[in-house]
CSV table of N, CA and C in Angstrom, one decimal:
chain,number,residue,atom,x,y,z
A,1,MET,N,1.0,-0.8,-0.3
A,1,MET,CA,0.3,-0.1,0.0
A,1,MET,C,0.7,1.2,0.1
A,2,TYR,N,0.2,2.0,-0.9
A,2,TYR,CA,1.1,3.9,-0.2
A,2,TYR,C,0.1,4.7,0.4
A,3,ILE,N,1.2,5.0,1.4
A,3,ILE,CA,0.1,5.3,2.3
A,3,ILE,C,0.7,7.7,1.8
A,4,SER,N,0.0,8.4,2.1
A,4,SER,CA,0.1,9.4,1.9
A,4,SER,C,-0.3,10.4,3.4
A,5,VAL,N,0.2,11.2,3.9
A,5,VAL,CA,0.0,12.2,4.8
A,5,VAL,C,0.4,13.5,4.2
A,6,THR,N,-0.7,14.7,4.0
A,6,THR,CA,-0.5,16.1,4.0
A,6,THR,C,-0.7,16.7,5.2
A,7,GLY,N,-0.3,17.7,5.2
A,7,GLY,CA,-0.6,18.7,6.2
A,7,GLY,C,-0.5,20.2,5.0
A,8,LEU,N,-1.5,21.2,5.9
A,8,LEU,CA,-2.3,21.8,5.6
A,8,LEU,C,-1.9,23.3,7.0
A,9,GLU,N,-1.0,24.4,6.4
A,9,GLU,CA,-1.4,25.3,7.2
A,9,GLU,C,-1.9,26.4,6.9
A,10,LEU,N,-3.2,27.0,7.2
A,10,LEU,CA,-3.7,28.2,6.0
A,10,LEU,C,-3.0,28.9,6.9
A,11,GLN,N,-2.6,30.4,5.9
A,11,GLN,CA,-2.2,31.5,5.8
A,11,GLN,C,-2.3,32.7,6.8
A,12,SER,N,-3.9,32.3,6.6
A,12,SER,CA,-4.6,32.9,7.6
A,12,SER,C,-6.6,32.6,8.2
A,13,PRO,N,-7.1,32.7,9.3
A,13,PRO,CA,-8.5,32.1,9.0
A,13,PRO,C,-9.3,32.8,7.9
A,14,TRP,N,-9.0,33.2,7.2
A,14,TRP,CA,-9.7,34.1,6.0
A,14,TRP,C,-9.7,33.6,5.1
A,15,LYS,N,-9.2,32.6,5.1
A,15,LYS,CA,-8.8,31.3,4.1
A,15,LYS,C,-9.9,29.8,4.0
A,16,LEU,N,-10.1,30.1,5.1
A,16,LEU,CA,-11.0,28.8,5.4
A,16,LEU,C,-12.0,28.5,3.9
A,17,LEU,N,-13.2,29.3,3.9
A,17,LEU,CA,-13.9,29.3,2.6
A,17,LEU,C,-13.2,29.0,1.5
A,18,ILE,N,-12.7,29.6,0.9
A,18,ILE,CA,-11.5,28.4,0.2
A,18,ILE,C,-10.3,27.5,0.2
A,19,PHE,N,-10.7,27.1,1.5
A,19,PHE,CA,-10.1,25.7,1.7
A,19,PHE,C,-10.8,24.7,0.8
A,20,TYR,N,-12.1,25.1,2.4
A,20,TYR,CA,-13.6,23.7,2.3
A,20,TYR,C,-13.9,23.8,1.3
A,21,SER,N,-13.7,24.9,-0.1
A,21,SER,CA,-14.9,24.7,-1.1
A,21,SER,C,-13.9,23.9,-1.5
A,22,ASN,N,-12.4,23.8,-1.7
A,22,ASN,CA,-11.9,22.9,-2.5
A,22,ASN,C,-11.3,21.5,-1.8
A,23,ALA,N,-11.0,21.4,-0.3
A,23,ALA,CA,-10.8,20.4,0.2
A,23,ALA,C,-12.0,19.4,0.4
A,24,ILE,N,-13.5,19.5,0.4
A,24,ILE,CA,-14.3,18.7,-0.1
A,24,ILE,C,-14.6,17.9,-0.8
A,25,PRO,N,-14.7,18.7,-2.3
A,25,PRO,CA,-14.4,17.9,-3.4
A,25,PRO,C,-13.7,17.4,-3.5
A,26,SER,N,-12.2,17.7,-3.3
A,26,SER,CA,-10.9,16.9,-3.6
A,26,SER,C,-11.7,15.5,-2.6
A,27,LEU,N,-11.8,15.6,-1.4
A,27,LEU,CA,-12.3,14.1,-0.6
A,27,LEU,C,-13.3,13.1,-1.0
A,28,LEU,N,-13.9,14.0,-1.4
A,28,LEU,CA,-15.1,13.0,-2.0
A,28,LEU,C,-14.4,12.2,-3.5
A,29,GLU,N,-13.8,13.3,-4.5
A,29,GLU,CA,-13.0,12.7,-5.8
A,29,GLU,C,-12.3,11.4,-4.7
A,30,ALA,N,-11.1,11.3,-3.8
A,30,ALA,CA,-10.1,11.2,-3.6
A,30,ALA,C,-11.1,9.3,-2.9
A,31,GLN,N,-12.2,9.3,-2.8
A,31,GLN,CA,-12.9,8.3,-1.8
A,31,GLN,C,-13.2,7.5,-3.4
A,32,ARG,N,-13.6,8.1,-4.5
A,32,ARG,CA,-14.3,7.5,-5.4
A,32,ARG,C,-13.5,7.0,-6.0
A,33,SER,N,-12.3,7.6,-6.2
A,33,SER,CA,-10.8,6.7,-6.9
A,33,SER,C,-10.4,6.0,-7.3
A,34,ARG,N,-10.3,5.4,-8.0
A,34,ARG,CA,-9.6,3.8,-8.3
A,34,ARG,C,-8.6,3.8,-7.9
A,35,GLY,N,-8.5,2.3,-6.5
A,35,GLY,CA,-7.1,2.5,-6.0
A,35,GLY,C,-7.1,3.1,-4.5
A,36,ASN,N,-8.2,3.5,-4.2
A,36,ASN,CA,-7.8,4.3,-3.3
A,36,ASN,C,-8.8,3.4,-1.6
A,37,VAL,N,-7.8,2.9,-0.9
A,37,VAL,CA,-8.4,2.2,-0.4
A,37,VAL,C,-9.3,2.9,1.4
A,38,SER,N,-8.7,4.1,1.4
A,38,SER,CA,-8.8,4.6,2.5
A,38,SER,C,-8.8,6.0,2.5
A,39,VAL,N,-9.9,6.9,2.8
A,39,VAL,CA,-9.3,8.6,3.6
A,39,VAL,C,-9.6,9.3,4.5
A,40,GLU,N,-8.6,9.4,5.5
A,40,GLU,CA,-9.3,10.1,7.0
A,40,GLU,C,-8.7,11.8,7.0
A,41,VAL,N,-9.7,12.6,7.5
A,41,VAL,CA,-9.1,14.3,7.7
A,41,VAL,C,-8.9,13.8,9.3
A,42,ARG,N,-7.9,15.0,9.7
A,42,ARG,CA,-8.1,15.0,11.0
A,42,ARG,C,-7.0,17.3,11.4
A,43,ASN,N,-7.3,17.6,12.8
A,43,ASN,CA,-7.0,18.7,12.4
A,43,ASN,C,-6.4,18.6,13.9
A,44,MET,N,-5.1,19.0,13.9
A,44,MET,CA,-3.8,18.5,14.5
A,44,MET,C,-2.9,19.8,14.7
A,45,ASN,N,-3.3,20.5,16.0
A,45,ASN,CA,-2.2,21.8,16.0
A,45,ASN,C,-2.4,22.7,15.2
A,46,GLY,N,-3.8,22.7,14.7
A,46,GLY,CA,-4.0,24.0,13.6
A,46,GLY,C,-3.4,23.5,12.2
A,47,VAL,N,-3.2,22.0,12.2
A,47,VAL,CA,-2.7,21.9,11.1
A,47,VAL,C,-3.9,20.9,10.3
A,48,LYS,N,-4.5,21.3,9.3
A,48,LYS,CA,-5.0,20.1,8.7
A,48,LYS,C,-4.7,19.4,7.9
A,49,HIS,N,-4.9,18.3,8.4
A,49,HIS,CA,-4.4,16.4,7.9
A,49,HIS,C,-5.0,15.8,6.9
A,50,THR,N,-4.7,15.5,6.2
A,50,THR,CA,-5.5,14.4,5.2
A,50,THR,C,-4.6,13.1,5.3
A,51,LEU,N,-4.9,11.9,5.8
A,51,LEU,CA,-4.6,10.7,5.6
A,51,LEU,C,-5.1,9.6,4.4
A,52,SER,N,-4.1,9.5,3.2
A,52,SER,CA,-4.8,8.5,2.3
A,52,SER,C,-3.9,7.4,2.0
A,53,VAL,N,-4.5,6.2,1.9
A,53,VAL,CA,-3.8,5.1,1.7
A,53,VAL,C,-4.4,4.6,0.4
A,54,TRP,N,-3.4,4.3,-0.7
A,54,TRP,CA,-3.6,3.5,-1.6
A,54,TRP,C,-3.2,2.0,-2.3
A,55,GLU,N,-3.9,1.5,-3.3
A,55,GLU,CA,-3.6,0.0,-3.8
A,55,GLU,C,-1.7,0.3,-3.9
A,56,SER,N,-1.8,1.7,-4.4
A,56,SER,CA,-0.3,1.5,-5.3
A,56,SER,C,0.2,2.7,-5.3
A,57,GLU,N,1.1,3.5,-5.3
A,57,GLU,CA,1.8,4.9,-5.5
A,57,GLU,C,1.4,5.6,-7.2
A,58,GLU,N,1.3,4.5,-7.8
A,58,GLU,CA,0.5,5.0,-8.9
A,58,GLU,C,-0.8,5.5,-9.3
A,59,HIS,N,-1.8,4.6,-8.3
A,59,HIS,CA,-2.9,5.3,-8.0
A,59,HIS,C,-3.4,6.6,-7.5
A,60,MET,N,-1.9,6.8,-6.2
A,60,MET,CA,-2.2,8.1,-5.7
A,60,MET,C,-2.0,9.4,-6.6
A,61,LYS,N,-1.1,9.1,-7.8
A,61,LYS,CA,-0.9,10.4,-8.4
A,61,LYS,C,-1.6,10.2,-9.7
A,62,LYS,N,-2.1,9.0,-9.9
A,62,LYS,CA,-3.2,9.7,-11.3
A,62,LYS,C,-4.1,10.2,-10.7
A,63,PHE,N,-4.7,10.4,-9.1
A,63,PHE,CA,-5.9,11.0,-8.6
A,63,PHE,C,-5.4,12.2,-8.2
A,64,MET,N,-4.0,12.5,-7.8
A,64,MET,CA,-3.1,13.8,-7.0
A,64,MET,C,-3.3,15.2,-8.5
A,65,TYR,N,-2.9,14.7,-9.8
A,65,TYR,CA,-2.5,15.6,-10.6
A,65,TYR,C,-4.2,15.2,-11.3
A,66,SER,N,-4.6,15.2,-11.1
A,66,SER,CA,-6.4,15.4,-11.8
A,66,SER,C,-7.7,15.9,-11.5
A,67,GLY,N,-8.4,16.2,-12.3
A,67,GLY,CA,-9.9,16.4,-11.3
A,67,GLY,C,-9.9,17.6,-10.1
A,68,ASP,N,-10.7,17.1,-9.8
A,68,ASP,CA,-10.6,18.4,-8.3
A,68,ASP,C,-9.5,18.7,-8.1
A,69,HIS,N,-8.9,17.2,-6.8
A,69,HIS,CA,-7.3,17.6,-6.3
A,69,HIS,C,-6.5,18.3,-6.9
A,70,LYS,N,-6.5,18.7,-8.1
A,70,LYS,CA,-5.2,19.4,-9.3
A,70,LYS,C,-5.9,20.9,-9.3
A,71,LYS,N,-7.0,20.9,-9.1
A,71,LYS,CA,-7.6,22.2,-8.9
A,71,LYS,C,-7.8,22.7,-7.2
A,72,ALA,N,-7.6,21.5,-6.2
A,72,ALA,CA,-7.2,21.9,-5.0
A,72,ALA,C,-6.0,22.4,-4.6
A,73,ILE,N,-5.0,21.5,-5.2
A,73,ILE,CA,-3.2,22.0,-5.3
A,73,ILE,C,-3.5,23.5,-5.5
A,74,GLU,N,-3.8,23.9,-7.0
A,74,GLU,CA,-3.7,25.3,-7.4
A,74,GLU,C,-4.3,26.6,-6.1
A,75,ALA,N,-5.4,26.1,-5.9
A,75,ALA,CA,-6.2,27.0,-4.9
A,75,ALA,C,-5.0,27.1,-2.9
A,76,PHE,N,-4.6,25.9,-3.0
A,76,PHE,CA,-4.2,25.7,-1.9
A,76,PHE,C,-2.4,26.5,-1.5
A,77,ASN,N,-2.2,26.4,-2.9
A,77,ASN,CA,-1.1,27.2,-3.1
A,77,ASN,C,-1.0,28.5,-3.0
A,78,LYS,N,-2.5,29.1,-3.3
A,78,LYS,CA,-2.4,30.4,-2.8
A,78,LYS,C,-3.1,31.0,-1.2
A,79,VAL,N,-3.1,29.9,-0.5
A,79,VAL,CA,-4.0,30.0,0.9
A,79,VAL,C,-3.5,29.5,2.0
A,80,ALA,N,-1.9,28.6,1.8
A,80,ALA,CA,-1.7,27.5,2.8
A,80,ALA,C,-0.1,27.0,1.9
A,81,LYS,N,0.4,26.6,3.5
A,81,LYS,CA,1.9,25.9,3.1
A,81,LYS,C,1.6,24.8,4.0
A,82,SER,N,2.0,23.5,2.8
A,82,SER,CA,2.2,22.3,3.1
A,82,SER,C,3.1,21.6,3.2
A,83,LYS,N,2.7,20.4,3.8
A,83,LYS,CA,4.4,19.3,4.0
A,83,LYS,C,3.5,17.8,3.5
A,84,ILE,N,3.8,17.2,2.4
A,84,ILE,CA,3.8,16.2,2.3
A,84,ILE,C,4.8,14.8,2.6
A,85,LEU,N,3.9,13.7,3.4
A,85,LEU,CA,4.8,12.2,3.4
A,85,LEU,C,4.1,11.2,2.8
A,86,GLY,N,5.0,10.4,2.1
A,86,GLY,CA,4.2,9.5,1.3
A,86,GLY,C,5.4,8.5,1.2
A,87,PHE,N,4.9,7.4,1.6
A,87,PHE,CA,5.8,6.1,1.8
A,87,PHE,C,5.3,4.5,1.4
A,88,ASN,N,5.3,3.5,1.1
A,88,ASN,CA,4.9,2.3,0.9
A,88,ASN,C,4.8,1.8,2.4
A,89,SER,N,4.4,0.9,3.2
A,89,SER,CA,3.9,-0.5,4.1
A,89,SER,C,2.7,-0.7,3.7
A,90,GLU,N,3.0,-1.9,4.6
A,90,GLU,CA,2.3,-3.1,4.7
A,90,GLU,C,1.2,-2.8,5.5
A,91,GLU,N,1.4,-1.8,6.6
A,91,GLU,CA,0.4,-1.5,7.7
A,91,GLU,C,0.6,0.1,7.7
A,92,VAL,N,-0.9,0.3,8.0
A,92,VAL,CA,-0.9,1.4,8.0
A,92,VAL,C,-1.0,2.0,9.3
A,93,PRO,N,-0.1,2.9,9.8
A,93,PRO,CA,0.8,3.3,11.3
A,93,PRO,C,-1.0,4.4,11.9
A,94,ASP,N,-1.1,4.6,12.9
A,94,ASP,CA,-1.9,5.4,13.6
A,94,ASP,C,-1.3,6.7,13.6
A,95,TRP,N,-2.5,7.5,13.8
A,95,TRP,CA,-2.5,9.4,13.8
A,95,TRP,C,-1.4,9.3,14.6
A,96,LYS,N,-1.1,8.6,15.9
A,96,LYS,CA,0.0,9.1,16.5
A,96,LYS,C,1.4,9.0,16.2
A,97,GLN,N,1.9,8.2,15.5
A,97,GLN,CA,3.2,7.4,14.9
A,97,GLN,C,3.3,8.5,13.1
A,98,LEU,N,2.1,8.4,13.1
A,98,LEU,CA,1.8,9.2,11.6
A,98,LEU,C,2.9,11.0,11.6
A,99,HIS,N,1.8,11.3,12.6
A,99,HIS,CA,2.0,12.4,12.8
A,99,HIS,C,3.3,12.8,13.4
A,100,GLN,N,3.8,12.0,14.0
A,100,GLN,CA,5.3,12.3,14.4
A,100,GLN,C,6.4,11.9,13.2
A,101,MET,N,5.8,11.1,12.4
A,101,MET,CA,6.6,11.1,11.0
A,101,MET,C,6.6,12.4,10.2
A,102,TRP,N,5.6,12.7,9.9
A,102,TRP,CA,4.9,13.7,9.0
A,102,TRP,C,5.6,15.1,10.3
A,103,LEU,N,5.9,15.0,11.2
A,103,LEU,CA,7.1,16.2,11.8
A,103,LEU,C,8.3,16.2,11.0
A,104,SER,N,9.1,15.6,11.3
A,104,SER,CA,10.1,14.8,11.3
A,104,SER,C,10.3,14.9,10.0
A,105,ASN,N,9.4,15.0,9.1
A,105,ASN,CA,9.8,15.0,7.6
A,105,ASN,C,10.0,16.3,7.3
A,106,GLU,N,10.6,16.8,7.7
A,106,GLU,CA,11.4,18.6,7.1
A,106,GLU,C,11.6,18.6,5.4
A,107,GLN,N,12.4,17.9,5.0
A,107,GLN,CA,12.4,17.8,3.6
A,107,GLN,C,11.3,17.9,2.8
A,108,ASP,N,10.5,17.6,2.6
A,108,ASP,CA,9.2,18.1,1.8
A,108,ASP,C,8.4,19.1,2.0
A,109,TYR,N,8.8,20.1,3.0
A,109,TYR,CA,8.1,20.8,3.0
A,109,TYR,C,8.2,21.8,2.1
A,110,MET,N,6.7,22.5,1.6
A,110,MET,CA,6.8,22.9,0.3
A,110,MET,C,6.1,24.5,0.9
A,111,ALA,N,6.9,25.8,0.9
A,111,ALA,CA,6.4,27.0,1.6
A,111,ALA,C,6.2,27.2,-0.3
A,112,THR,N,4.4,28.1,0.5
A,112,THR,CA,3.8,28.6,-0.9
A,112,THR,C,3.7,30.4,-0.9
A,113,HIS,N,3.4,31.0,-1.8
A,113,HIS,CA,3.8,32.6,-2.2
A,113,HIS,C,3.1,32.9,-1.0
């Protein structure tokens, strides 16, 4: 399985409407996407996290760069900074483990404009 953990930190609370208007369609699209095993969301320490589990990295990438998610990436680059952690695993770690892994994965941090 391929595990993807994304964290978005909004630049301002005023950006919430833009965030949710893109996040909800993207989440629904992920749930319907071929190869998706599961999708969960959590707010941890003011960061909005998504955990998605895929049959393969190829399935995740096909979803990531198409449809509503592609639009969400473009929108989020204007309203948030993000960090992504992706890896192959036989099991899905719990949220506590995933959050620690995500926090320590600084090299994938992407600052936005």
